[in-house]
């Protein structure tokens, strides 16, 4: 049996097996869910385990099974890319973030603004917010990383060690940041409701999250697309499904845009190259640090830039407000 025939046979068998006992959707507990794809950790190789992604036909979301929300220490290794100090080459991303922050801050009235960053780590993004506007007078970080707490506090940010659902305060925030967060939580609806309750009447929420309806997501659907970020992304949306969930949580869409994620292309290609025996990637040498990664990322950045005016790109940016 040739390789393609074996893949097709295994995929068909997996579909039949998984559809017979489909898990419930994490958004509403829907039972109308079907197997979508199998995937492995092709970035950090935290295990050889196969994970399955299911699609809820009603909520139009993807979710991972099993969802290891209680084993974060295993699935986030010490060399995880956001834990490693930034090196040269991050300036374009910083400028892009600064532009977004300036734009959203300009829409918020008030002489003194309070800003909350969920999953803010050591407070780097909050530093950017403060540099963007002298009106920012209070900054709060909520994160699970105990090691980042001292750094954030030293930078002048209040810090809550724990989940946003457990964060209790009388303060209300003019801007809430959830950048690359909502896909990492097991109950996105609860997180959005928690955010809505912490928001001032004129406040804004800035959210960035992957789009499973992008071209690279379709091409690498059965090749461990890096947008799955297996097993660290728990729930994935497209524009329509996230809009619906935000509105159900009491939040309205103020603005929306697609944005480029060339690393999704480059890391997905590296995963395919490893599968073909062309490159070596392992837990000791993750894909994020492979020397081909920045070269491929630059190439795909140009490709994504050319598609920007008309394509559904790999990342989505939502600005939300209370309804």
Coordinates of C-alpha atoms in Angstrom, one line a residue:
X1 CA 0.0 0.0 0.0
X2 CA 1.5 3.4 -1.0
X3 CA 1.9 6.3 1.4
X4 CA -1.1 8.3 0.1
X5 CA -3.4 5.3 0.2
X6 CA -2.4 4.6 3.8
X7 CA -3.0 8.2 4.8
X8 CA -6.4 8.2 3.2
X9 CA -7.3 4.8 4.8
X10 CA -6.2 6.0 8.3
X11 CA -8.1 9.3 7.8
X12 CA -11.2 7.5 6.8
X13 CA -11.0 5.1 9.7
X14 CA -10.3 7.9 12.2
X15 CA -13.4 9.8 10.9
X16 CA -15.6 6.8 11.4
X17 CA -14.2 6.0 14.9
X18 CA -14.3 9.5 16.2
X19 CA -17.7 10.5 14.8
X20 CA -19.2 7.5 16.7
X21 CA -18.3 9.2 20.1
X22 CA -18.0 12.8 19.3
X23 CA -17.2 15.0 22.3
X24 CA -19.3 18.0 23.4
X25 CA -18.5 21.5 22.2
X26 CA -16.8 23.6 24.9
X27 CA -18.8 26.7 24.0
X28 CA -22.4 25.5 24.5
X29 CA -22.1 21.8 25.1
X30 CA -23.4 21.0 21.6
X31 CA -23.3 17.4 20.6
X32 CA -23.3 18.1 16.8
X33 CA -19.6 17.8 16.5
X34 CA -17.5 15.9 13.9
X35 CA -13.8 15.0 13.6
X36 CA -11.9 17.6 11.7
X37 CA -8.2 16.6 11.8
X38 CA -5.5 14.9 13.7
X39 CA -2.3 16.8 14.7
X40 CA 1.0 16.5 16.5
X41 CA 3.2 19.0 18.3
X42 CA 5.5 19.8 15.4
X43 CA 7.0 22.9 17.1
X44 CA 8.3 21.7 20.5
X45 CA 7.7 17.9 20.4
X46 CA 6.5 17.9 24.0
X47 CA 5.2 14.4 23.3
X48 CA 4.5 12.0 20.4
X49 CA 0.8 11.9 21.2
X50 CA -1.8 12.4 18.5
X51 CA -4.4 15.0 19.2
X52 CA -7.7 15.4 17.5
X53 CA -9.5 18.5 16.5
X54 CA -13.3 18.5 16.2
X55 CA -15.6 21.0 14.6
X56 CA -18.9 22.1 16.2
X57 CA -21.3 22.5 13.3
X58 CA -23.6 24.8 15.3
X59 CA -20.9 27.1 16.9
X60 CA -18.6 26.9 13.9
X61 CA -15.5 26.4 16.0
X62 CA -12.6 23.9 16.2
X63 CA -11.5 22.4 19.6
X64 CA -8.8 20.0 20.6
X65 CA -9.3 16.6 22.3
X66 CA -7.8 15.9 24.8
X67 CA -7.7 19.5 26.2
X68 CA -4.8 19.5 28.6
X69 CA -5.8 22.6 30.5
X70 CA -4.6 21.1 33.8
X71 CA -1.2 20.1 32.5
X72 CA 0.2 23.4 31.3
X73 CA 3.6 22.7 32.7
X74 CA 3.9 19.8 30.3
X75 CA 2.7 21.4 27.1
X76 CA 4.6 24.7 27.6
X77 CA 8.3 23.8 27.7
X78 CA 11.0 26.0 29.3
X79 CA 12.2 27.0 25.8
X80 CA 8.7 28.2 24.7
X81 CA 9.2 31.2 22.3
X82 CA 7.4 33.8 24.5
X83 CA 9.5 32.8 27.5
X84 CA 12.8 33.5 25.7
X85 CA 14.1 37.2 25.7
X86 CA 13.4 39.0 22.5
X87 CA 16.2 39.3 20.0
X88 CA 16.8 41.5 17.0
X89 CA 14.2 41.3 14.3
X90 CA 11.1 42.0 16.5
X91 CA 11.0 45.7 15.7
X92 CA 8.4 45.4 12.8
X93 CA 6.1 43.5 15.1
X94 CA 6.6 46.1 17.8
X95 CA 5.8 48.9 15.4
X96 CA 2.7 47.1 14.2
X97 CA 1.5 46.7 17.8
X98 CA 2.2 50.3 18.6
X99 CA 0.1 51.4 15.7
X100 CA -2.8 49.3 16.8
X101 CA -2.5 50.5 20.4
X102 CA -2.4 54.2 19.3
X103 CA -5.4 53.7 17.1
X104 CA -7.6 52.1 19.8
X105 CA -6.4 54.4 22.6
X106 CA -7.4 57.4 20.4
X107 CA -11.1 56.1 20.6
X108 CA -11.2 56.0 24.4
X109 CA -12.2 59.2 26.3
X110 CA -10.7 60.3 29.6
X111 CA -7.6 61.9 31.1
X112 CA -6.6 58.9 33.1
X113 CA -6.9 55.4 31.6
X114 CA -6.6 52.0 33.3
X115 CA -5.3 49.1 31.1
X116 CA -5.5 45.4 31.8
X117 CA -3.4 42.8 29.9
X118 CA -4.6 39.2 30.2
X119 CA -1.7 36.8 29.7
X120 CA 0.7 39.8 29.8
X121 CA 3.6 37.9 31.2
X122 CA 6.5 40.2 32.3
X123 CA 4.6 43.3 31.3
X124 CA 6.4 44.1 28.0
X125 CA 3.1 44.9 26.2
X126 CA 1.9 47.1 29.0
X127 CA 5.2 49.0 28.7
X128 CA 4.3 49.6 25.1
X129 CA 0.9 50.9 26.1
X130 CA 2.3 53.4 28.6
X131 CA 4.8 54.6 26.0
X132 CA 1.9 55.2 23.5
X133 CA -0.1 57.5 25.7
X134 CA 0.6 59.6 28.8
X135 CA -3.0 59.2 29.8
X136 CA -2.4 55.6 30.8
X137 CA -2.1 55.9 34.6
X138 CA -2.7 52.4 35.9
X139 CA -1.7 49.1 34.3
X140 CA -2.7 45.6 35.5
X141 CA -1.3 42.2 34.4
X142 CA -3.2 38.9 34.9
X143 CA -1.1 35.8 34.1
X144 CA -0.4 32.3 35.3
X145 CA 3.4 32.7 35.1
X146 CA 4.8 33.0 38.6
X147 CA 8.3 33.6 37.2
X148 CA 7.2 36.7 35.3
X149 CA 5.5 38.4 38.3
X150 CA 8.7 40.0 39.8
X151 CA 9.6 41.5 36.4
X152 CA 6.1 42.9 35.8
X153 CA 6.0 44.5 39.3
X154 CA 9.5 46.0 38.8
X155 CA 8.2 47.6 35.7
X156 CA 5.4 49.3 37.6
X157 CA 2.5 47.0 36.8
X158 CA 0.0 45.5 39.2
X159 CA 0.0 41.7 39.0
X160 CA -2.5 39.0 39.6
X161 CA -1.2 35.5 39.6
X162 CA -4.1 33.4 38.3
X163 CA -6.8 33.1 35.7
X164 CA -8.9 36.1 34.6
X165 CA -12.1 34.2 35.8
X166 CA -10.7 34.4 39.3
X167 CA -9.6 38.0 39.2
X168 CA -11.6 40.1 41.6
X169 CA -11.3 43.9 41.7
X170 CA -13.5 47.0 42.1
X171 CA -11.6 48.7 39.3
X172 CA -12.9 49.0 35.8
X173 CA -10.7 49.1 32.8
X174 CA -10.7 51.4 29.8
X175 CA -8.7 49.0 27.7
X176 CA -8.4 45.2 28.0
X177 CA -5.8 43.4 26.0
X178 CA -6.1 39.7 25.1
X179 CA -3.5 39.2 22.5
X180 CA -3.1 35.5 21.5
X181 CA -5.1 34.4 24.6
X182 CA -8.6 33.4 23.8
X183 CA -7.5 30.3 21.8
X184 CA -5.5 29.1 24.8
X185 CA -8.4 28.8 27.3
X186 CA -10.9 26.0 27.8
X187 CA -13.9 28.2 28.2
X188 CA -13.7 31.2 25.9
X189 CA -17.3 32.3 26.6
X190 CA -16.5 32.6 30.4
X191 CA -13.4 34.6 29.7
X192 CA -15.3 37.0 27.4
X193 CA -18.0 37.5 30.1
X194 CA -15.3 38.1 32.7
X195 CA -13.8 40.8 30.4
X196 CA -17.2 42.4 29.8
X197 CA -17.7 42.8 33.5
X198 CA -14.3 44.5 34.0
X199 CA -14.9 47.0 31.2
X200 CA -15.9 50.7 31.6
X201 CA -18.9 51.9 29.6
X202 CA -16.6 53.4 27.0
X203 CA -13.9 50.8 27.3
X204 CA -12.4 48.8 24.5
X205 CA -11.1 45.2 24.2
X206 CA -8.3 44.4 21.7
X207 CA -8.2 40.7 20.8
X208 CA -5.9 38.8 18.4
X209 CA -6.6 35.2 17.6
X210 CA -6.0 32.7 14.7
X211 CA -8.4 32.2 11.9
X212 CA -8.9 28.5 11.0
X213 CA -10.5 29.6 7.7
X214 CA -7.3 30.9 6.2
X215 CA -5.5 29.4 3.1
X216 CA -2.6 27.9 5.1
X217 CA -5.1 26.4 7.5
X218 CA -6.8 24.6 4.6
X219 CA -3.6 23.5 2.9
X220 CA -2.1 22.1 6.1
X221 CA -5.3 20.9 7.6
X222 CA -4.1 17.3 7.8
X223 CA -0.4 18.1 8.3
X224 CA -0.5 19.6 11.8
X225 CA -1.1 23.2 10.7
X226 CA 0.9 25.4 13.1
X227 CA -2.2 27.5 13.8
X228 CA -3.4 24.5 15.8
X229 CA -0.3 25.1 18.0
X230 CA -0.9 21.6 19.2
X231 CA -1.6 21.0 22.0
X232 CA -1.6 24.6 23.3
X233 CA -4.5 26.0 21.3
X234 CA -7.7 24.7 22.7
X235 CA -10.4 26.5 20.7
X236 CA -10.1 28.1 17.3
X237 CA -12.5 30.5 15.5
X238 CA -13.2 32.2 12.2
X239 CA -14.5 35.7 11.9
X240 CA -18.2 34.7 12.0
X241 CA -17.9 32.3 15.0
X242 CA -15.9 34.7 17.2
X243 CA -18.3 37.6 16.3
X244 CA -21.2 35.4 17.4
X245 CA -19.5 34.5 20.7
X246 CA -18.5 38.1 21.5
X247 CA -22.1 39.3 21.0
X248 CA -23.5 36.5 23.1
X249 CA -21.1 37.6 25.9
X250 CA -22.4 41.2 25.8
X251 CA -19.7 42.6 23.6
X252 CA -20.1 44.3 20.2
X253 CA -17.6 44.5 17.3
X254 CA -16.2 48.0 17.0
X255 CA -13.7 47.1 14.3
X256 CA -12.2 44.0 12.6
X257 CA -9.3 43.2 10.3
X258 CA -7.2 40.3 9.1
X259 CA -3.5 40.4 9.7
X260 CA -0.5 38.4 8.5
X261 CA 1.0 35.5 10.4
X262 CA 3.9 34.4 8.2
X263 CA 5.2 32.2 11.0
X264 CA 2.2 29.9 10.5
X265 CA 3.4 29.3 7.0
X266 CA 7.1 28.9 7.7
X267 CA 6.6 26.6 10.7
X268 CA 4.0 24.5 8.9
X269 CA 6.5 24.1 6.0
X270 CA 9.3 23.2 8.4
X271 CA 7.0 20.5 10.0
X272 CA 6.4 19.1 6.5
X273 CA 10.1 19.1 5.7
X274 CA 10.9 17.2 8.9
X275 CA 8.3 14.6 8.0
X276 CA 10.1 14.2 4.6
X277 CA 13.4 13.8 6.4
X278 CA 14.8 17.1 5.0
X279 CA 15.4 18.9 8.3
X280 CA 16.0 18.0 12.0
X281 CA 13.6 19.4 14.6
X282 CA 13.2 18.1 18.1
X283 CA 12.4 19.1 21.6
X284 CA 16.0 20.2 22.0
X285 CA 15.9 22.1 18.8
X286 CA 12.4 23.4 18.3
X287 CA 11.1 24.7 15.0
X288 CA 11.0 28.3 16.3
X289 CA 14.8 28.3 16.5
X290 CA 15.6 26.5 13.3
X291 CA 17.9 28.6 11.1
X292 CA 15.5 28.2 8.1
X293 CA 12.6 29.7 10.1
X294 CA 13.5 33.4 9.7
X295 CA 14.3 32.9 6.0
X296 CA 10.9 31.1 5.3
X297 CA 9.1 33.7 7.4
X298 CA 10.5 36.6 5.4
X299 CA 9.4 34.9 2.2
X300 CA 5.9 34.2 3.3
X301 CA 5.6 37.7 4.8
X302 CA 6.0 39.1 1.3
X303 CA 3.4 36.5 0.0
X304 CA 0.9 37.4 2.8
X305 CA 1.5 41.2 2.1
X306 CA 0.5 40.7 -1.5
X307 CA -2.7 38.9 -0.4
X308 CA -3.7 41.3 2.3
X309 CA -6.2 43.4 0.4
X310 CA -8.5 40.5 -0.5
X311 CA -7.7 37.4 1.5
X312 CA -8.8 35.9 4.8
X313 CA -5.4 35.8 6.5
X314 CA -4.2 33.6 9.3
X315 CA -4.7 36.1 12.2
X316 CA -7.8 38.2 13.2
X317 CA -7.8 41.4 15.1
X318 CA -11.0 42.5 16.9
X319 CA -11.8 45.7 18.8
X320 CA -14.8 45.1 21.0
X321 CA -16.9 47.3 23.2
X322 CA -19.8 46.8 25.6
X323 CA -23.2 46.5 23.8

